[in-house]
XYZ file of C-alpha atoms in Angstrom:
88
model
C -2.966 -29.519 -18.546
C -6.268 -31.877 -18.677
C -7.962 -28.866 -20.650
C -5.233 -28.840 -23.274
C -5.393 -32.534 -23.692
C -9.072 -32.856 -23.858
C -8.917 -30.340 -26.136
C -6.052 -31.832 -28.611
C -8.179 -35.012 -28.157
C -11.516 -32.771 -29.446
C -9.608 -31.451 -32.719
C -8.333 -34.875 -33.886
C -11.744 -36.239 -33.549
C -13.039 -33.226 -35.895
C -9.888 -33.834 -38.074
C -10.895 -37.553 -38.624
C -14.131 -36.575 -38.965
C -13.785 -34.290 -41.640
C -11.171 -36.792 -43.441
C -14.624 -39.622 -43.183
C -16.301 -37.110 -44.722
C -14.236 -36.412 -47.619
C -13.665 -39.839 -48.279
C -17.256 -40.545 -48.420
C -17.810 -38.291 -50.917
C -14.905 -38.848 -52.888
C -16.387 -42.526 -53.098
C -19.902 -40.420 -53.940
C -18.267 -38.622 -56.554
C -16.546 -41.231 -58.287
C -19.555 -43.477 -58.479
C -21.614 -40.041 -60.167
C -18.825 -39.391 -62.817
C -18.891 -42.725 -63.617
C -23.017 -42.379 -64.108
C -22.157 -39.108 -65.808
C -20.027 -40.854 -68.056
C -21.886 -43.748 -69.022
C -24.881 -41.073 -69.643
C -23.008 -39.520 -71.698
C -21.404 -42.039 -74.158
C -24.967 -43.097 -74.518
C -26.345 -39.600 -75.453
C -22.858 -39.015 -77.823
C -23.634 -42.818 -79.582
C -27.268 -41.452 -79.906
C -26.421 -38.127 -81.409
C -23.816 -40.000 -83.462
C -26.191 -42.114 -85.164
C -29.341 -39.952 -84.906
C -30.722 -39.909 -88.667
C -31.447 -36.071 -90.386
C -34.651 -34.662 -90.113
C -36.123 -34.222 -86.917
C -33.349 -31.202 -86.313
C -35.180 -30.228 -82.921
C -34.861 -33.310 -81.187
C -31.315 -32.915 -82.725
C -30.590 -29.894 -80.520
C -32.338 -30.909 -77.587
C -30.007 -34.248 -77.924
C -27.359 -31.811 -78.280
C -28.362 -29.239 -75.182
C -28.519 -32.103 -73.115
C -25.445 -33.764 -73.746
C -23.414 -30.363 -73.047
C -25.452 -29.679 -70.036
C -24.078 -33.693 -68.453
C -20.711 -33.019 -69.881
C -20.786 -29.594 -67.432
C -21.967 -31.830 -64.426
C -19.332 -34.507 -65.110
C -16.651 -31.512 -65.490
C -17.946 -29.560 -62.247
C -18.013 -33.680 -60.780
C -14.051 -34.104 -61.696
C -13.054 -30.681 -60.250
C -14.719 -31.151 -56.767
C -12.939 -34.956 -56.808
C -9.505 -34.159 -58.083
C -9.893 -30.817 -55.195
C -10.154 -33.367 -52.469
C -8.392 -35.801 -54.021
C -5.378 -33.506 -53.728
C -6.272 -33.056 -49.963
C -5.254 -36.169 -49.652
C -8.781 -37.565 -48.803
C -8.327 -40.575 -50.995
């Protein structure tokens, strides 16, 4: 019937929809992680070569470099997810 067609016609437009939309932000996510990353090879070299003594800038160094390396992990869970859906 004209109903079920329209309607067919309705669901694959939400289907491609949603599949622009989770390829968008797999393209999103890949270009934060690789942000994340770069931020965090700086921070690493940084705390690598930070000299002794000022122990509290040290630790905030530190803080901050776990608290990226969280985002970057969360980042690369939510791509490979729709990744897997077959988004990319």
């Amino acid at each position: 019937s004209p109903e079920e067609r329209r309607r067919a016609f309705e669901a694959e437009k939400a289907a491609a929809r949603a599949a622009d939309r989770k390829k968008k932000r797999v393209k999103e996510l890949e270009g934060l992680i690789a942000e994340g990353e770069a931020k965090l090879g700086a921070l690493r070299e940084e705390l690598k070569n930070h000299p002794g003594g000022d122990w509290a800038k040290v630790a905030k160094l530190a803080t901050n470099e776990q608290a990226l390396a969280k985002d970057v992990d969360r980042l690369m869970s939510e791509w490979m997810d729709l990744s897997s859906e077959g988004a990319s």
